[in-house]
Coordinates of C-alpha atoms and ligand atoms in Angstrom, one line a residue:
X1 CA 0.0 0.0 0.0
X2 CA 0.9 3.8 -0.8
X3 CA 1.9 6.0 2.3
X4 CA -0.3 8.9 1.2
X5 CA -0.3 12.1 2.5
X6 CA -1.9 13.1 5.6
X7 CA -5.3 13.8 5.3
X8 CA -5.1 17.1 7.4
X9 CA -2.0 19.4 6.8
X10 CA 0.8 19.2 9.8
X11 CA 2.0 22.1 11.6
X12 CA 4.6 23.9 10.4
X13 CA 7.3 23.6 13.0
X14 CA 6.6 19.6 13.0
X15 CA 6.9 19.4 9.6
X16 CA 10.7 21.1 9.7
X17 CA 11.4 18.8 13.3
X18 CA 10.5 15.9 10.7
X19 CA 12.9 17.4 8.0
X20 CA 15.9 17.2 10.6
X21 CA 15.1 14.3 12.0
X22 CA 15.5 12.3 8.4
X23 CA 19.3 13.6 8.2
X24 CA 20.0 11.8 11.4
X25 CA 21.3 9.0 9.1
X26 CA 23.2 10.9 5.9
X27 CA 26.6 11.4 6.0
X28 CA 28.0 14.2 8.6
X29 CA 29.7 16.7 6.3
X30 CA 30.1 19.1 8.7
X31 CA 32.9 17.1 10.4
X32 CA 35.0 16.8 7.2
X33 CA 34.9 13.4 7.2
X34 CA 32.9 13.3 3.8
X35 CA 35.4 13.5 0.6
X36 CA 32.9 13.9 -2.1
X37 CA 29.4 14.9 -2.7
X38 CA 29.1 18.1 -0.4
X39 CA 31.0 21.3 -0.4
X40 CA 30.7 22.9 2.6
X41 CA 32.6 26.1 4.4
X42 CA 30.2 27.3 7.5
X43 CA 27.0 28.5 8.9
X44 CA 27.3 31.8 8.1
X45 CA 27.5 31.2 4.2
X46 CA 25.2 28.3 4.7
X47 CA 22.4 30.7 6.4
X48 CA 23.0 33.1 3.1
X49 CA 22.6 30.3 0.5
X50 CA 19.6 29.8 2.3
X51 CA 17.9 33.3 2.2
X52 CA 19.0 34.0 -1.2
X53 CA 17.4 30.9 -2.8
X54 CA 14.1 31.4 -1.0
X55 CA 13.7 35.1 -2.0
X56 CA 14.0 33.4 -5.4
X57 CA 12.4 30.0 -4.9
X58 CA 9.2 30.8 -6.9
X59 CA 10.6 32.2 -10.0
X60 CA 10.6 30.4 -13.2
X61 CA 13.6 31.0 -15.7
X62 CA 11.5 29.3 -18.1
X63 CA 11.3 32.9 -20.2
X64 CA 13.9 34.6 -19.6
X65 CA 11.5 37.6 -20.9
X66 CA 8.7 37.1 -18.0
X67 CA 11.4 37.7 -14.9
X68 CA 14.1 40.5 -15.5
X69 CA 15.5 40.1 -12.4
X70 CA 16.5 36.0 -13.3
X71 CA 17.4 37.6 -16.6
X72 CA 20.0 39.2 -15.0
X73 CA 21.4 36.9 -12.8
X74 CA 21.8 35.0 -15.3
X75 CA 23.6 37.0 -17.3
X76 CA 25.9 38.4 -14.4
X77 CA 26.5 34.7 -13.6
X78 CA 27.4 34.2 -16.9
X79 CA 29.4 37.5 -17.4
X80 CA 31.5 36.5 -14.2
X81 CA 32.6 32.9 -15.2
X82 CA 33.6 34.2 -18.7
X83 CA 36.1 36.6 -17.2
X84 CA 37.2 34.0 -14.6
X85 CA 38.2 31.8 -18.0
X86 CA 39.8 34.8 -19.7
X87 CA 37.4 34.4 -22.2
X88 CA 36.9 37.3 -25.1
X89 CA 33.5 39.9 -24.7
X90 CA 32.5 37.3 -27.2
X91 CA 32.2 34.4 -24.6
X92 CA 28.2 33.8 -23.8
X93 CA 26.7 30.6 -21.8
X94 CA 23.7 29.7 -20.2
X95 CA 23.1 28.8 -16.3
X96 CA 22.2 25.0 -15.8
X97 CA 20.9 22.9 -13.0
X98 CA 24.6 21.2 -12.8
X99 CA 27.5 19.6 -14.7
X100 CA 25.6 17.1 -15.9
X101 CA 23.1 18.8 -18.2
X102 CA 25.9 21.6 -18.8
X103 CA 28.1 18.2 -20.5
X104 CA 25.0 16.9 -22.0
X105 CA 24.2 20.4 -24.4
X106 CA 27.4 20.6 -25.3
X107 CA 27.2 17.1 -26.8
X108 CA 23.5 18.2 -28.6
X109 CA 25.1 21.0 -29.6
X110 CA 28.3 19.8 -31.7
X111 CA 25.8 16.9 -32.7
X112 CA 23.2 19.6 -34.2
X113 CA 25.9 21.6 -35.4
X114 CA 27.9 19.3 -37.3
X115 CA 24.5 17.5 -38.9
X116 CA 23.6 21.2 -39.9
X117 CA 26.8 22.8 -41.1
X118 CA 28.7 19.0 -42.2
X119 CA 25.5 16.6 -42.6
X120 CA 27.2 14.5 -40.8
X121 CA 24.3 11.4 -39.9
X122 CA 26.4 9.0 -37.4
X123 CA 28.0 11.2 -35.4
X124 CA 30.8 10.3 -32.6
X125 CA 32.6 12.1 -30.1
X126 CA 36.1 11.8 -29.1
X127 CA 36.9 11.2 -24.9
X128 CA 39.6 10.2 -22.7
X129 CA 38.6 7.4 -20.4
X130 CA 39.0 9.6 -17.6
X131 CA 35.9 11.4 -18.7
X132 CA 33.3 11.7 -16.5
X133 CA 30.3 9.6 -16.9
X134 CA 27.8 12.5 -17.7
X135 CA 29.3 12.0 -21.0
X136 CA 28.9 8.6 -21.2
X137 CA 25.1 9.6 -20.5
X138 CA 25.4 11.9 -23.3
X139 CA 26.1 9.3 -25.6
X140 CA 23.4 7.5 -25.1
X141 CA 20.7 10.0 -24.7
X142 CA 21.9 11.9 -27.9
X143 CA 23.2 8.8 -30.0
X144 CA 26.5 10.0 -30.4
X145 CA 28.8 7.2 -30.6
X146 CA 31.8 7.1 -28.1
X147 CA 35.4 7.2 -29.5
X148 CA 37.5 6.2 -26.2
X149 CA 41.4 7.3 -26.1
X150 CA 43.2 5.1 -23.8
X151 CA 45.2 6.6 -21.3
X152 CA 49.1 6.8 -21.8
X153 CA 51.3 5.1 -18.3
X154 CA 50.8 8.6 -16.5
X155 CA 46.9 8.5 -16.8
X156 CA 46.8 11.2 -19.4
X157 CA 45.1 10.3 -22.8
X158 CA 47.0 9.2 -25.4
X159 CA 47.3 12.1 -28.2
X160 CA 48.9 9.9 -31.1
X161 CA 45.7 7.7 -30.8
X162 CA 43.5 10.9 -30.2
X163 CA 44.3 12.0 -33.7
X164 CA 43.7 8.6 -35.6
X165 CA 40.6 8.3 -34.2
X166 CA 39.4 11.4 -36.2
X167 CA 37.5 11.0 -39.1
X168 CA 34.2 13.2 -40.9
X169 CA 31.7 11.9 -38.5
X170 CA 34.0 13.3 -35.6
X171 CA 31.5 16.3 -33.6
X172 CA 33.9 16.9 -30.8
X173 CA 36.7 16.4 -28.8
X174 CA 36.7 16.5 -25.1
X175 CA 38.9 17.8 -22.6
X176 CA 39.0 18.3 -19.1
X177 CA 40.6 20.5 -16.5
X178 CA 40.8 18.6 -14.1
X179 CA 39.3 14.7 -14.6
X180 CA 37.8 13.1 -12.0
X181 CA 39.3 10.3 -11.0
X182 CA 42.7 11.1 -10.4
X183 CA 42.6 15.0 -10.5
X184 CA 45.0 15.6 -14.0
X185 CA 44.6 18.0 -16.1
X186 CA 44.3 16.6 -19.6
X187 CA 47.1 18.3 -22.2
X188 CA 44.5 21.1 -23.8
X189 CA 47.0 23.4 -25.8
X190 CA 47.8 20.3 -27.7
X191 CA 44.4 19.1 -27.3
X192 CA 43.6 22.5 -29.1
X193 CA 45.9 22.2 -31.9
X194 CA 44.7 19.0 -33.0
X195 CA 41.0 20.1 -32.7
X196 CA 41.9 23.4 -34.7
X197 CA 43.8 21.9 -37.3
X198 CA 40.7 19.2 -38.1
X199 CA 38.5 22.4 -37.4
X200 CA 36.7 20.2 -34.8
X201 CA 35.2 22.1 -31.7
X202 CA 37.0 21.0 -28.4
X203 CA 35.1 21.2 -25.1
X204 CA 36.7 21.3 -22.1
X205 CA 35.0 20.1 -18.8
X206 CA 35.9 21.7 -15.8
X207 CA 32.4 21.2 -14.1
X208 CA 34.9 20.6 -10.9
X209 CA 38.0 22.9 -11.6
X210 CA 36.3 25.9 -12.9
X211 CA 35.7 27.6 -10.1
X212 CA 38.9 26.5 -8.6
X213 CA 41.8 26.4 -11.0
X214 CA 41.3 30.1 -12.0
X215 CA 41.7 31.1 -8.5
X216 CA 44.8 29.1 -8.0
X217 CA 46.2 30.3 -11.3
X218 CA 46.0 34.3 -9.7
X219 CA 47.7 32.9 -6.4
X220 CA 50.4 32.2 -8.5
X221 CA 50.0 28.6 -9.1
X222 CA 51.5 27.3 -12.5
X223 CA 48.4 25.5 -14.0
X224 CA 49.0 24.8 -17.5
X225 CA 46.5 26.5 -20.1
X226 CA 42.6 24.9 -20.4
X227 CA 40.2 27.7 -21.0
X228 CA 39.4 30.7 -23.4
X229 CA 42.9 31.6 -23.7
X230 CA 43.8 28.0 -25.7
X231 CA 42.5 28.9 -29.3
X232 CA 40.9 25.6 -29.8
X233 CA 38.8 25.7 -26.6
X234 CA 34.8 26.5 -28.1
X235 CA 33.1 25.4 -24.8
X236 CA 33.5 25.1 -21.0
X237 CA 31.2 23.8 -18.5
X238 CA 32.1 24.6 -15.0
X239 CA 29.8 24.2 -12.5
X240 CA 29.2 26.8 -9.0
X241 CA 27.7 24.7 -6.9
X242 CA 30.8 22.4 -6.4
X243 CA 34.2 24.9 -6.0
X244 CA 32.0 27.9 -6.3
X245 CA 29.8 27.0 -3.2
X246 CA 26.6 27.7 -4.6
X247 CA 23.1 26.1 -3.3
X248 CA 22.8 22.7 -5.4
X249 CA 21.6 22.8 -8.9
X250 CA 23.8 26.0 -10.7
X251 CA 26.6 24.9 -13.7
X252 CA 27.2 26.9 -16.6
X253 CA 28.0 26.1 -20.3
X254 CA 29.5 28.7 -21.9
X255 CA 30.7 29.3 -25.5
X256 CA 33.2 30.6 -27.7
X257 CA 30.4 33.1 -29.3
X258 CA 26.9 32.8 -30.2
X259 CA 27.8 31.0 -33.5
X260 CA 28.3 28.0 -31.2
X261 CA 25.3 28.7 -28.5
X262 CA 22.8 28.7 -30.9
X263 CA 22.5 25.2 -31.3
X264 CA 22.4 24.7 -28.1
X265 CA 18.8 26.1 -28.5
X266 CA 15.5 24.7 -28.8
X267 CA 12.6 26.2 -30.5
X268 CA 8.9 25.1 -31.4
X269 CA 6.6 27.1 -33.2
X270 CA 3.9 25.2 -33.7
X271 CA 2.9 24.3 -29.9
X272 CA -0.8 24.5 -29.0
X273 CA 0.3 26.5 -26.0
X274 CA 2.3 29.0 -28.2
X275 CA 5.5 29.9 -29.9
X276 CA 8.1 27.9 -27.2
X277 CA 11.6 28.6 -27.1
X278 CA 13.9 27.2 -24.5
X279 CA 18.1 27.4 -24.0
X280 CA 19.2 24.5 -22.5
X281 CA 17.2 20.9 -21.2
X282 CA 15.0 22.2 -18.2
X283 CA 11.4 23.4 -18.7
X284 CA 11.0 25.5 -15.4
X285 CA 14.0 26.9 -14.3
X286 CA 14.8 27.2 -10.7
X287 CA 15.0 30.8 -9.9
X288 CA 16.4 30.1 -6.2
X289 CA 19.4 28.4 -7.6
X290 CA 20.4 31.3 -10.2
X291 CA 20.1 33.6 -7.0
X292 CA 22.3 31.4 -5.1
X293 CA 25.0 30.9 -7.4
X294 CA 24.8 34.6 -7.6
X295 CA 25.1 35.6 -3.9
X296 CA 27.8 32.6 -3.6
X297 CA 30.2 34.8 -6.2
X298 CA 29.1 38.3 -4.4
X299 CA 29.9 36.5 -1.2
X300 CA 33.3 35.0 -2.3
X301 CA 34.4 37.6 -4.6
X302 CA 37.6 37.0 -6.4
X303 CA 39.7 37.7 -3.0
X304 CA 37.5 34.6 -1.4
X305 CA 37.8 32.3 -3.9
X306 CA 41.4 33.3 -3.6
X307 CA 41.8 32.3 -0.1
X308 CA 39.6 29.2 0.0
X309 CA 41.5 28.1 -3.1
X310 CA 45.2 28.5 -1.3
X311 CA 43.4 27.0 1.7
X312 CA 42.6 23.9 -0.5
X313 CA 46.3 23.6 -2.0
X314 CA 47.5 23.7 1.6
X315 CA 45.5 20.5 2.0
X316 CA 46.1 18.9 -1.1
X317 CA 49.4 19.5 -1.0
X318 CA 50.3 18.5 3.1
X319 CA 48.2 15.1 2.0
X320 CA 50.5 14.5 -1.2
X321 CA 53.3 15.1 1.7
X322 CA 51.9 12.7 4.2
X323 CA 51.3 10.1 1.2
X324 CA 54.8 10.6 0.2
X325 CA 55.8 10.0 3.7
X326 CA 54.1 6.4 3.0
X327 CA 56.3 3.7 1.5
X328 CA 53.6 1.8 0.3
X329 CA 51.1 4.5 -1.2
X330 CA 51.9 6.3 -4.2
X331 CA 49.7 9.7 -5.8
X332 CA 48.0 8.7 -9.2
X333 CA 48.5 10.7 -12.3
X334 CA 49.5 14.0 -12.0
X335 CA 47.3 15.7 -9.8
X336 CA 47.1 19.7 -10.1
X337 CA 44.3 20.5 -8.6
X338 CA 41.9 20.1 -6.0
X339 CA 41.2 16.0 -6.3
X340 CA 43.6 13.6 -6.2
X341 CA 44.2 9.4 -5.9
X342 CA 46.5 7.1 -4.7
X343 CA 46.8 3.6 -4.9
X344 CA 49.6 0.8 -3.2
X345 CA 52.6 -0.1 -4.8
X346 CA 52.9 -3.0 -2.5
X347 CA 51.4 -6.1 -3.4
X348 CA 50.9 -6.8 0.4
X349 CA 49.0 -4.0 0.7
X350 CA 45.2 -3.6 -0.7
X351 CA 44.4 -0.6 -1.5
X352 CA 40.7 -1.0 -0.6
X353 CA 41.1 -3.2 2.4
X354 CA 43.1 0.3 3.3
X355 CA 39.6 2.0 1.8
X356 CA 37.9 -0.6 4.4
X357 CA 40.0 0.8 7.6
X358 CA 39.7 4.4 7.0
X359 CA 35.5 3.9 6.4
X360 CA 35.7 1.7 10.2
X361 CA 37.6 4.9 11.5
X362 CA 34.7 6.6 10.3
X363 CA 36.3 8.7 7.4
X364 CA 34.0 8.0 3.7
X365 CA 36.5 7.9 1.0
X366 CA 35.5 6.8 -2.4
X367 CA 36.9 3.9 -4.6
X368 CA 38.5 4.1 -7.9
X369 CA 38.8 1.5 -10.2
X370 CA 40.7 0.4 -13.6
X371 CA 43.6 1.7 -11.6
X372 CA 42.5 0.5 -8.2
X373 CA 43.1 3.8 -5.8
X374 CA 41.5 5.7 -3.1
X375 CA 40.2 9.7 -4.0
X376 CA 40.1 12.4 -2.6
X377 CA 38.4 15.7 -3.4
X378 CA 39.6 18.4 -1.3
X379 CA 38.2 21.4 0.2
X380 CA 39.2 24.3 2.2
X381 CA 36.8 22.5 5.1
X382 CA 39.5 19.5 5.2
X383 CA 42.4 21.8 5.9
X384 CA 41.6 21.5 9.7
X385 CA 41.3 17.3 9.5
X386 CA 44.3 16.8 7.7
X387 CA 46.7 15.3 10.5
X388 CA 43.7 13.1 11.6
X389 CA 43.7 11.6 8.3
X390 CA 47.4 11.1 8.0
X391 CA 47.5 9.4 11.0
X392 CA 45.2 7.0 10.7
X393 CA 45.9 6.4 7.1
X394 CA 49.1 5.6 7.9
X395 CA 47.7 2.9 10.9
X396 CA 45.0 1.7 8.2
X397 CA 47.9 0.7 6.0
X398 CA 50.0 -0.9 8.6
X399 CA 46.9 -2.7 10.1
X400 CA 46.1 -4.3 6.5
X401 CA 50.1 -5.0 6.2
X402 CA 50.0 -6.9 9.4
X403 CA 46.8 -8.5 8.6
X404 CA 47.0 -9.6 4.8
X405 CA 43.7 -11.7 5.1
X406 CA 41.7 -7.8 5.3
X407 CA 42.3 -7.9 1.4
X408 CA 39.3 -11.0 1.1
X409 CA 36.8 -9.4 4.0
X410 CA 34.3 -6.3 3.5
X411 CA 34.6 -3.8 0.5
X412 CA 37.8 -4.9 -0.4
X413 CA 37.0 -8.6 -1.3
X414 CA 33.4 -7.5 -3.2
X415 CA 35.3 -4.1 -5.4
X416 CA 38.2 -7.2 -5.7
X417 CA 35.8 -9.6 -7.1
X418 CA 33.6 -6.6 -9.4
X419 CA 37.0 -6.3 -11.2
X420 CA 37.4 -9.7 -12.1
X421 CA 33.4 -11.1 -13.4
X422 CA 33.7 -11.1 -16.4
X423 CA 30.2 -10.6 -17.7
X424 CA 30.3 -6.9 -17.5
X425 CA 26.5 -7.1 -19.8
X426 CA 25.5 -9.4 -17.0
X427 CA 26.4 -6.9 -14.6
X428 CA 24.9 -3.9 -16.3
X429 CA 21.7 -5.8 -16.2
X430 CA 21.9 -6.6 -12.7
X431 CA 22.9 -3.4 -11.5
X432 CA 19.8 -2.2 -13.4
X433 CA 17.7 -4.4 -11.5
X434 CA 18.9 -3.0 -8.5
X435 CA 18.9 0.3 -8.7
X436 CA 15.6 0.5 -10.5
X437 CA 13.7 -1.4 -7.5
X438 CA 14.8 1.6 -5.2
X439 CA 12.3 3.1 -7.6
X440 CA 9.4 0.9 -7.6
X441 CA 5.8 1.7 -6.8
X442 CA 5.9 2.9 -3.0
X443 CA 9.6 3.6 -3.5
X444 CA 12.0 0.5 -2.5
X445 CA 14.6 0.7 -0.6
X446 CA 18.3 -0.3 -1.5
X447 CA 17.9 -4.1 -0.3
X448 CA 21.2 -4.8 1.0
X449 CA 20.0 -8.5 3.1
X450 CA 21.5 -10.8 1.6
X451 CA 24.7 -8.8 1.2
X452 CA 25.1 -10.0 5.0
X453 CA 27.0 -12.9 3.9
X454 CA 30.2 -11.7 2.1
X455 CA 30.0 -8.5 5.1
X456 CA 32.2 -10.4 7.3
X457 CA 34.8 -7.6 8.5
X458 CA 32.3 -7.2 11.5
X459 CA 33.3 -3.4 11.1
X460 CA 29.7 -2.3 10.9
X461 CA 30.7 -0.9 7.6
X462 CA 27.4 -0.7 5.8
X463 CA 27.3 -2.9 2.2
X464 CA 26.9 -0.5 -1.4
X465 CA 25.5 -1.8 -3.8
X466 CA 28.8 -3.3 -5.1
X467 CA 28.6 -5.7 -2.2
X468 CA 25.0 -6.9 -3.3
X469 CA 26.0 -7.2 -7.2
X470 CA 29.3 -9.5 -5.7
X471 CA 26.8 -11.4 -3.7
X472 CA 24.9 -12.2 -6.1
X473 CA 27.6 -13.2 -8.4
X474 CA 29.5 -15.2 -6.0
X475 CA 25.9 -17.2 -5.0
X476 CA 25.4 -17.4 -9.1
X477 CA 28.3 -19.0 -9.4
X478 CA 28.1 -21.8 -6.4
X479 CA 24.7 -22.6 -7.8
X480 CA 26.7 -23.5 -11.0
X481 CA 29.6 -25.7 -9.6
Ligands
PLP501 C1 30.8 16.7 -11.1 C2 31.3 16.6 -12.5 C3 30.4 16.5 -13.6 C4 28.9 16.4 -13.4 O1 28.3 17.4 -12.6 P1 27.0 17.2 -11.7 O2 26.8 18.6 -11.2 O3 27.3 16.1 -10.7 O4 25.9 16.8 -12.7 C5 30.9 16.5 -14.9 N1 32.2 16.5 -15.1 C6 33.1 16.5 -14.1 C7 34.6 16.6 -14.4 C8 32.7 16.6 -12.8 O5 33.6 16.6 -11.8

């Protein structure tokens, strides 16, 4: 049966006692124990995120003729991130609800562009592995066919292969400033001079660095060139509410000029409800998040995003320290910005039964795989946790040293195991299965029961979802032998 609503409305203040009362079990990211997912700094910029997305909170960007005052916003959003990435008066973009649908217009943009200008019909994109998976998404909501350069011993994409695998169905080529995974910077200026001498546009994604990597750059950082001022670059996502500290759901997609922009549009004249034009993939836009994204950059101003910046680099750069400190760990890549990995270079030590201790000490770091590594993404909030970390990183990696057996208990033994079934189809499907009955009628929750069985590290750690697929593999395969 349905929980419906109640039948006569609840008071106000124990409506909002209810809403605290449901965080009781998320993650604590106020403690800095959280290294992904959350950007926080305090109260006091917490408290103005709040009041600036509610005077908003009822305004539709829909038409951006009905509310001036989104209008602007938008534009002074816009105006603001093009200057941040040295980008000429030309430089125009639109505000999204996050990287995501920022990566997923540029890809309907080069697709519509190319089919207009090139009639190209079966068209592919070009993407380093590292990508991030929004434009895997992109692929297959847009049907443009993945081209995948393999990464070169240093995790950056291999530009020999890059170039072969252009041809006249080739839309784009991505970049980005900084990946995910291991926190590189892909090579852009040569990135650019491949893209402008096939006259293909490049994008570059720095949904995460683009409101950090500028910032660092006027601290005096040497960050090698990725935006406006690399000729090839025609687009850059880069999304406020990660390093720009914006409420949740504010990216922006900017553009070269409007030449490029324009197919980003969508526009249908022959509606029954009117003439219908619309810039990016939302219908309704959220006013409160374009007001939030725009008090976050008042509130920051350039000297803010300065200082929470250098405060960042101070982490990242006391944790490369402490991992270098670390016989066994080494740093992934070559990390430049705010994320980084690191993965073991001793076979006695595994890396995720190291992953296994730091979750028991009550620290949530996040897995990598294809390599195998631990990541990191850094804030200015994790400069005060730093030592703690060290420290009991460097106990998590002589406890799994002392106790080798770690490596076939908890997270470690079911990530192990995900790397090595080799139905990856079979996987996809069950995965599928899973996560869609979260969403089934009444809304399921993640069953993680029969994960019990392979959760032996007695840690209290709680199973993901890669436990359940492992324990599911691991019974599928005892039924068969
Ligand atoms: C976070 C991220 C995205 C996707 O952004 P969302 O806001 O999570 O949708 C895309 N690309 C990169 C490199 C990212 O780090």
């Amino acid at each position: 049966m349905h929980k419906s609503m109640p039948d006569n409305g609840v008071k106000r203040d124990e409506i909002l006692s209810q809403l605290d009362s449901f965080k009781e079990q998320d993650p604590n990211y106020k403690s800095g124990k959280l290294w992904s997912l959350v950007y926080y700094i305090d109260e006091a910029h917490q408290e103005l995120l709040k009041d600036a997305y509610f005077k908003y909170s009822s305004e539709n960007g829909l038409n951006p003729t009905a509310f001036k005052s989104l209008k602007k916003l938008e534009n002074e959003v816009i105006s603001a991130t093009a200057d941040i990435l040295n980008g000429t008066d030309e430089v125009c973009g639109v505000v999204t609800s996050g990287g995501t649908e920022s990566c997923l217009m540029a890809v309907k943009t080069y697709r519509d562009m190319a089919r207009e200008k090139r009639r190209v019909k079966k068209p592919e994109m070009i993407i380093p592995e590292t990508a991030h998976v929004a434009w895997y998404k992109a692929s297959e909501y847009f049907n443009v066919k993945i081209r995948m350069v393999p990464l070169k011993e240093d995790l950056t994409p291999d530009l020999g292969k890059l170039k072969k695998m252009i041809n006249r169905n080739t839309v784009m080529i991505l970049g980005s400033a900084p990946e995910y995974p291991h926190g590189t910077i892909d090579p852009i200026e040569a990135m650019g001079e491949i893209a402008l001498q096939h006259n293909i546009p490049l994008h570059v994604d720095a949904c995460v660095g683009g409101f950090i990597l500028p910032f660092m750059e006027m601290n005096g950082e040497n960050i090698p060139p990725w935006d406006y001022r690399v000729a090839g670059v025609t687009s850059i996502s880069a999304d406020i509410h990660k390093y720009g500290y914006a409420a949740k759901g504010a990216s922006t997609i900017t553009y070269r000029n409007l030449e490029y922009l324009k197919y980003q549009m969508f526009v249908q004249p022959n509606w029954s409800g009117g003439v219908f034009a619309s810039s990016a993939l939302l219908g309704t836009r959220p006013g409160g998040a374009y007001a939030g994204a725009w008090a976050a950059l008042q509130y920051f101003g350039k000297e803010g995003y300065k200082k929470l910046a250098d405060e960042t680099l101070q982490a990242v750069n006391r944790i490369k320290a402490g991992i270098a400190g670390i016989p066994e760990l080494e740093i992934m890549g070559k990390p430049q910005g705010p994320l980084l990995a690191y993965k073991s270079i001793d076979p006695e030590v595994n890396i995720f039964a190291v992953g296994d201790q730091m979750n028991a000490k009550g620290w949530q770091v996040n897995k990598n795989q294809k390599p195998n590594g631990l990541h990191a993404m850094v804030t200015a909030q994790h400069l005060a946790v730093i030592d703690e970390y060290l420290a009991d990183l460097k106990d998590a990696v002589a406890t799994v040293k002392a106790n080798p057996e770690l490596a076939n208990q908890g997270g470690a033994a079911t990530y192990g195991m995900m790397a090595h079934i080799p139905l990856r189809g079979m996987v996809k499907k069950k995965v599928l299965e899973i996560y869609s009955a979260m969403y089934k009628a009444g809304g399921g929750q993640l069953d993680l029961s029969a994960a019990a069985d392979v959760d032996t590290d007695g840690q209290g750690e709680k199973p993901s979802l890669v436990d359940k697929i492992a324990t599911w593999y691991v019974n599928r395969a005892s039924k068969k032998s």
